[in-house]
Amino acid sequence: MEFEPVIGVEIHVELKTKSKIFSQAPCTFGEEPNSQTVLFDWAFPGTLPIVNKEAVSYAIKICTALHMRIDHTLYFDRKNYFYPDLPKGYQITQQFRPIGTKGEIVLTIGGKERRIGVEQAHLEEDTAKQIHLNDISLLNFNRCGTPLLEIVSLPDMRSGEEAMKYVEAIREIVTYLGVSDGKMENGSMRCDINISLRPKGETAFGTKCECKNLNTIQNIKAAVDYEIKRQSEILNAGGKVEQETRRYDESQKKTVLMRKKTNAIDYKYFREPNIVPIDLDEDFIYDAVHSMNKLPDAYRKELAKKGLDEYQIEELLKDQDFVLFFEGCLDLAVKNPTTLWNLLMVDVLGYLNKEEKKLKDLPFSKEQLVELSDLLSQGKINSRQGKEILLSMMTEGKDPLQLVEEKGLEQISDQDEVEKVVSQCLAQNAQSISDWKRGKDRALGYLVGQAMKISKGKINPALAKEKILEKIGECGSEKDK
């Protein structure tokens, strides 16, 4: 029997605020355990929550980016359960009135658009971090109270690739907005996925299994694909899928059982009595929405208009710093954005990776990179000379025009000069001309190379090739006689 997967995703995004959502304790990562806390984080009697305005503003930005309806009154609820990483014995969350509802995100997969519904997004506090050793478990309360926005999709996804692309798109949005660093490896963004199967053509849902705490984009696809295969095999063998919580074991490349879900937990939700409903001022919402950074899709449209192809755009969008740098170069009226892209995403990126440096460590400015790009696109230097100049710029920080002059690298593009070099080249390579006329097309590349050699790499190779072809005619002209 053929089955259709039904997939929903819950994403917890840690918001990059200065302090926690209900206390003045700092939000930091990597500090000494239990050093970034105040009494409220430890649930000392008499301590009360204070709502972090910045966290609310960040939540509004994300909800706006996901085309959600914003609730203009802020309500919080208590989710009651006893667990060692929850010092109060309850979590403050938004069960009944989430800040954002009824949104969507548009994915492009295989050249086709897929609209994935977003059911809701709600604010809540994070728990402490548990560290499990051989015979004991330790608790680090630094994370306790960090603001989270939980984004809950509709069960609209139908494959591991769609789930992966959805999470990728959410991470892209929150990082470009600057509201989260989106680092799954640090737990700044955590993801749970619900997967069920149903016979193709049916509308009723099957029994779902939940994969918890997937911590890389690649593992999301791998876990969903494995779970689809596992559940299909059970159903095709006449078995019954049990409702379970599972995790993905990267070493075994499969999901493994954590616990079975026999009954739904009763969290006994009720309105948080220590936070009165807060009416969000229209100006507050307006300021949040109109201070949003440019979103990835806006960059996609702009870069496509500049002539970049889909591959170039997606590679650039992988790092916001590179996008901003590239955009700054475009503002300087660079003559050929594709030439600029090649310099930045091939040569500069390769150098930075090799030297383990960041874009901010470059010793030259955007203006200087644009200058080099324009020298290349205008044919004043060739690609080999461009690489030589760029290397000197990266190591010495010198101006490209200064380097061209110092090294005597300006490309020969004058028609008369090209004519002289080509004539000399052809006079010295009669055998290659003969090979060309007998149909050996590789001879042309050799002749262009010889012209480059004669000019010590300075001749414009495109002009040299054009001039050589004018003089030697079509390939195989003697062979056809």
PDB file of C-alpha atoms in Angstrom, residues 13 42 52 127 130 144 149 179 266 277 312 334 369:
ATOM      1  CA  VAL A  13      13.729  29.928  18.902  1.00  0.00           C
ATOM      2  CA  TRP A  42      15.614  30.030  41.199  1.00  0.00           C
ATOM      3  CA  ASN A  52      10.768  41.883  28.773  1.00  0.00           C
ATOM      4  CA  THR A 127      14.174  25.694  31.226  1.00  0.00           C
ATOM      5  CA  GLN A 130      20.565  19.251  32.151  1.00  0.00           C
ATOM      6  CA  CYS A 144      16.501  29.149  32.724  1.00  0.00           C
ATOM      7  CA  LEU A 149       9.281  31.857  20.748  1.00  0.00           C
ATOM      8  CA  VAL A 179      16.459  38.376  16.852  1.00  0.00           C
ATOM      9  CA  ASP A 266      -2.584  17.166  32.046  1.00  0.00           C
ATOM     10  CA  PRO A 277      -3.097  41.202  30.527  1.00  0.00           C
ATOM     11  CA  GLN A 312      24.863  32.441  -6.675  1.00  0.00           C
ATOM     12  CA  VAL A 334      29.868  48.131  -9.374  1.00  0.00           C
ATOM     13  CA  LEU A 369      37.055  45.418  -4.004  1.00  0.00           C
TER      14      LEU A 369
END
